[in-house]
C-alpha atoms as a printed R data frame, in Angstrom:
    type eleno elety resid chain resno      x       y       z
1   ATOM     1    CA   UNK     A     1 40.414 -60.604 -63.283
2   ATOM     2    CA   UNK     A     2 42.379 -59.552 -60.206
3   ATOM     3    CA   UNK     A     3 43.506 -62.007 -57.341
4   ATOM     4    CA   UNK     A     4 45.258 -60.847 -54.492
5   ATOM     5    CA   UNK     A     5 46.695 -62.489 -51.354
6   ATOM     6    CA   UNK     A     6 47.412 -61.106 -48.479
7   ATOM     7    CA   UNK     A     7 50.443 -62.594 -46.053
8   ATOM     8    CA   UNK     A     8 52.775 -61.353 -42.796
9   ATOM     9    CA   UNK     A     9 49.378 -61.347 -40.145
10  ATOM    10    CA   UNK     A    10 50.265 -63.780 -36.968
11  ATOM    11    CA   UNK     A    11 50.345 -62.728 -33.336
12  ATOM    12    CA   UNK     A    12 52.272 -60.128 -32.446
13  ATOM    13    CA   UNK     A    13 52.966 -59.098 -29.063
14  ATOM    14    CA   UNK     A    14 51.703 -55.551 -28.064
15  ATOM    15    CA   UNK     A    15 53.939 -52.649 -29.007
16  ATOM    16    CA   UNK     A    16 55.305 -54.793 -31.490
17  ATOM    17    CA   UNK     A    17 55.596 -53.886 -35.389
18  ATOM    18    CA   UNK     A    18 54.553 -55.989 -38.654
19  ATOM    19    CA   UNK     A    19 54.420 -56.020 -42.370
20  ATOM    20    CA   UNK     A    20 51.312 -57.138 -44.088
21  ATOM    21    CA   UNK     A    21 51.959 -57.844 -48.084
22  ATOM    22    CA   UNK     A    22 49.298 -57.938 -51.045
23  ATOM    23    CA   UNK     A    23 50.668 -59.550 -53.398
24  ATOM    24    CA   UNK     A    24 48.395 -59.373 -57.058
25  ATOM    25    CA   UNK     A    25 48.256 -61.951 -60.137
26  ATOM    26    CA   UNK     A    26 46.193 -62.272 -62.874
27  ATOM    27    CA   UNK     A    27 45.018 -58.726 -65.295
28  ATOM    28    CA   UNK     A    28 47.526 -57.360 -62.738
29  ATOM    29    CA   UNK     A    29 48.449 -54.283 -64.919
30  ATOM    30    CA   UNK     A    30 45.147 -52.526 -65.082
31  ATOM    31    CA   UNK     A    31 45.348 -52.000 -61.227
32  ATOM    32    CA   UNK     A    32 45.277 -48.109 -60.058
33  ATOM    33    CA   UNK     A    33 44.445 -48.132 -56.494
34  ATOM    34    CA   UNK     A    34 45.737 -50.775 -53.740
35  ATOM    35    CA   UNK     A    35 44.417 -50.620 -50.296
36  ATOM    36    CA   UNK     A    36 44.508 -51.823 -46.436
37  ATOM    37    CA   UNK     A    37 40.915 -52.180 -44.993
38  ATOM    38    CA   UNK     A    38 40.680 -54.570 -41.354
39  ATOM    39    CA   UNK     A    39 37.883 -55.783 -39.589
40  ATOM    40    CA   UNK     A    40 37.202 -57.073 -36.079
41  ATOM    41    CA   UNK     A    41 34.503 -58.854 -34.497
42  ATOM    42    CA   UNK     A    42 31.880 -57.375 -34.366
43  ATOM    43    CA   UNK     A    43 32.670 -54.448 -36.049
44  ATOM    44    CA   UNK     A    44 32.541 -52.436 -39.851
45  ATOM    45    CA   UNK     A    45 35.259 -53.191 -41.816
46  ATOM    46    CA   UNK     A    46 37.503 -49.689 -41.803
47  ATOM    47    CA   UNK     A    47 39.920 -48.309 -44.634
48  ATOM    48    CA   UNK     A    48 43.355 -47.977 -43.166
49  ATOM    49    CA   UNK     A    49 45.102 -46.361 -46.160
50  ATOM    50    CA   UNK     A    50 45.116 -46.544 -49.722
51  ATOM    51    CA   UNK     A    51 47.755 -45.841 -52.528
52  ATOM    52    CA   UNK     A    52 47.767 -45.175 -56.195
53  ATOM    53    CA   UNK     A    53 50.241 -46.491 -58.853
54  ATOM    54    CA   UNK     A    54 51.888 -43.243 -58.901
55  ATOM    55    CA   UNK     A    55 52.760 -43.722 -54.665
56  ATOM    56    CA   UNK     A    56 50.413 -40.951 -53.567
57  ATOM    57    CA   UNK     A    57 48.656 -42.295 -50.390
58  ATOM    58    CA   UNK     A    58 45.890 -41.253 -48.230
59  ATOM    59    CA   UNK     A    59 45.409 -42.689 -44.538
60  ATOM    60    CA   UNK     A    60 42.636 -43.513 -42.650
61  ATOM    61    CA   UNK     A    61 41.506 -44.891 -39.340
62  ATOM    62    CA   UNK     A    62 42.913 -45.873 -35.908
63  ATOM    63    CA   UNK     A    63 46.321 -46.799 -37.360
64  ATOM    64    CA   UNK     A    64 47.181 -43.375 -39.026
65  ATOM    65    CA   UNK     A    65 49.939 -41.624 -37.515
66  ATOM    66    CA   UNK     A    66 51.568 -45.382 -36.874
67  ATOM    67    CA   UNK     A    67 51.412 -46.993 -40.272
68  ATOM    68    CA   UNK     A    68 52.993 -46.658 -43.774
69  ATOM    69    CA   UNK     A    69 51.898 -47.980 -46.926
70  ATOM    70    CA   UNK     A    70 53.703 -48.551 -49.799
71  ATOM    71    CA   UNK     A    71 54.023 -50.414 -53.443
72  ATOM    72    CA   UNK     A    72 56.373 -51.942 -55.202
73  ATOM    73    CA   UNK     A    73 54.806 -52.336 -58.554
74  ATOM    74    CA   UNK     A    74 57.639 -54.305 -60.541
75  ATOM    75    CA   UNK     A    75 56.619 -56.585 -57.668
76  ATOM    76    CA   UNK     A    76 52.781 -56.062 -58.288
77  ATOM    77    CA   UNK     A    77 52.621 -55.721 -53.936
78  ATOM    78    CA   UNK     A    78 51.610 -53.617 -51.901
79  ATOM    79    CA   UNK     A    79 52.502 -53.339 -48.276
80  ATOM    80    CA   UNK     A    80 51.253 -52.121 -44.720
81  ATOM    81    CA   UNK     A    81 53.999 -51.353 -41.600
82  ATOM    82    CA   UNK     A    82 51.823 -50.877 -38.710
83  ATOM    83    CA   UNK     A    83 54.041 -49.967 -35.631
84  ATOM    84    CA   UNK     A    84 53.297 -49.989 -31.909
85  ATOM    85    CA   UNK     A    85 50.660 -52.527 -32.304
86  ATOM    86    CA   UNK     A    86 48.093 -52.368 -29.489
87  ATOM    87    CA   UNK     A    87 45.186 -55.618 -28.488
88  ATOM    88    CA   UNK     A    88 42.436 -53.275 -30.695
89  ATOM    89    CA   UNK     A    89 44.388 -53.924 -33.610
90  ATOM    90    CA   UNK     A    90 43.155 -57.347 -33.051
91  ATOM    91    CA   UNK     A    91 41.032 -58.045 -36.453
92  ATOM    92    CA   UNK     A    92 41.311 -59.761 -39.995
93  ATOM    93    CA   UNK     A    93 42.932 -57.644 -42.396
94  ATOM    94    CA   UNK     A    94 41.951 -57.735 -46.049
95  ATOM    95    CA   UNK     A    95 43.522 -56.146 -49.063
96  ATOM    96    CA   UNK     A    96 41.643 -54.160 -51.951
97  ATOM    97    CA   UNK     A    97 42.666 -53.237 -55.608
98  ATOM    98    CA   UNK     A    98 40.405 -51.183 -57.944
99  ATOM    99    CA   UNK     A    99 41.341 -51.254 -61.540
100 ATOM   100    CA   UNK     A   100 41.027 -48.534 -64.564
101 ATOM   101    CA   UNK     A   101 37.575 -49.924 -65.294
102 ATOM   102    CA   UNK     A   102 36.861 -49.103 -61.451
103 ATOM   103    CA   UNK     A   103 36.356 -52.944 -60.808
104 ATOM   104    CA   UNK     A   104 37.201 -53.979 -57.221
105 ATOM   105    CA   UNK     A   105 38.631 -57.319 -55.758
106 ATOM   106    CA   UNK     A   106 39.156 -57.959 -52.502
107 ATOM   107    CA   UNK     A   107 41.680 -60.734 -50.877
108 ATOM   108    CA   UNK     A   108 40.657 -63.147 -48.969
109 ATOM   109    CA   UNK     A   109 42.346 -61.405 -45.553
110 ATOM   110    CA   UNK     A   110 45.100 -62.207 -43.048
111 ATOM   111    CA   UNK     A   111 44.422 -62.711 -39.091
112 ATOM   112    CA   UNK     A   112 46.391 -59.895 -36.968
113 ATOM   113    CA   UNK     A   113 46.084 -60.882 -33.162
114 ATOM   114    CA   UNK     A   114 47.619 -58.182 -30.808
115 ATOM   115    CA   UNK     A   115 48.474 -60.291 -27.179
116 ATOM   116    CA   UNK     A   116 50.739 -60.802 -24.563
């Protein structure tokens, strides 16, 4: 088993930059893929971007072109700077890990509120 937890979502004010981290515990070292998916009301939840143990990443979404992803696997976390932050970015963002046996966990999300 996989937990992660997500942190760094708050309010941010628009135009404004954060860091979201996924930090994961447990059977830890079978992990392959981390990802960034959000959701807002109302809405699907969307894959931001994704990346593998080996650092190759693959964007998706509203956010590409203004976010990076990244890991730091000694640290078992993976990361998500999302710059120029605009009110649609408004939505609970969750993190997701898939493991060797293609098993997926999900975190239990972080609140990102975009407002002046």
């Amino acid at each position: 088993q996989v937990q992660l937890v997500e942190s760094g979502g708050g309010l941010v004010q628009p135009g404004g930059s954060l860091r979201l981290s996924c930090a994961a515990s447990g059977n830890r070292f079978t992990i392959n893929r981390m990802g960034w998916y959000r959701q807002a009301p109302g809405k699907e939840r969307e894959l931001l971007a994704s990346i593998t143990m080996g650092g190759v990443t693959n964007y998706a979404g509203s956010v590409k072109g203004r976010s990076t992803i990244s890991r730091d696997n000694a640290k078992n976390t993976a990361y998500l700077q999302i710059n120029n932050l605009k009110p649609e970015d408004t939505a609970v963002y969750y993190c997701r890990a898939a493991d060797i046996m293609l098993n997926v966990y999900w975190g239990q999300g972080t609140q990102v509120t975009v407002s002046s």
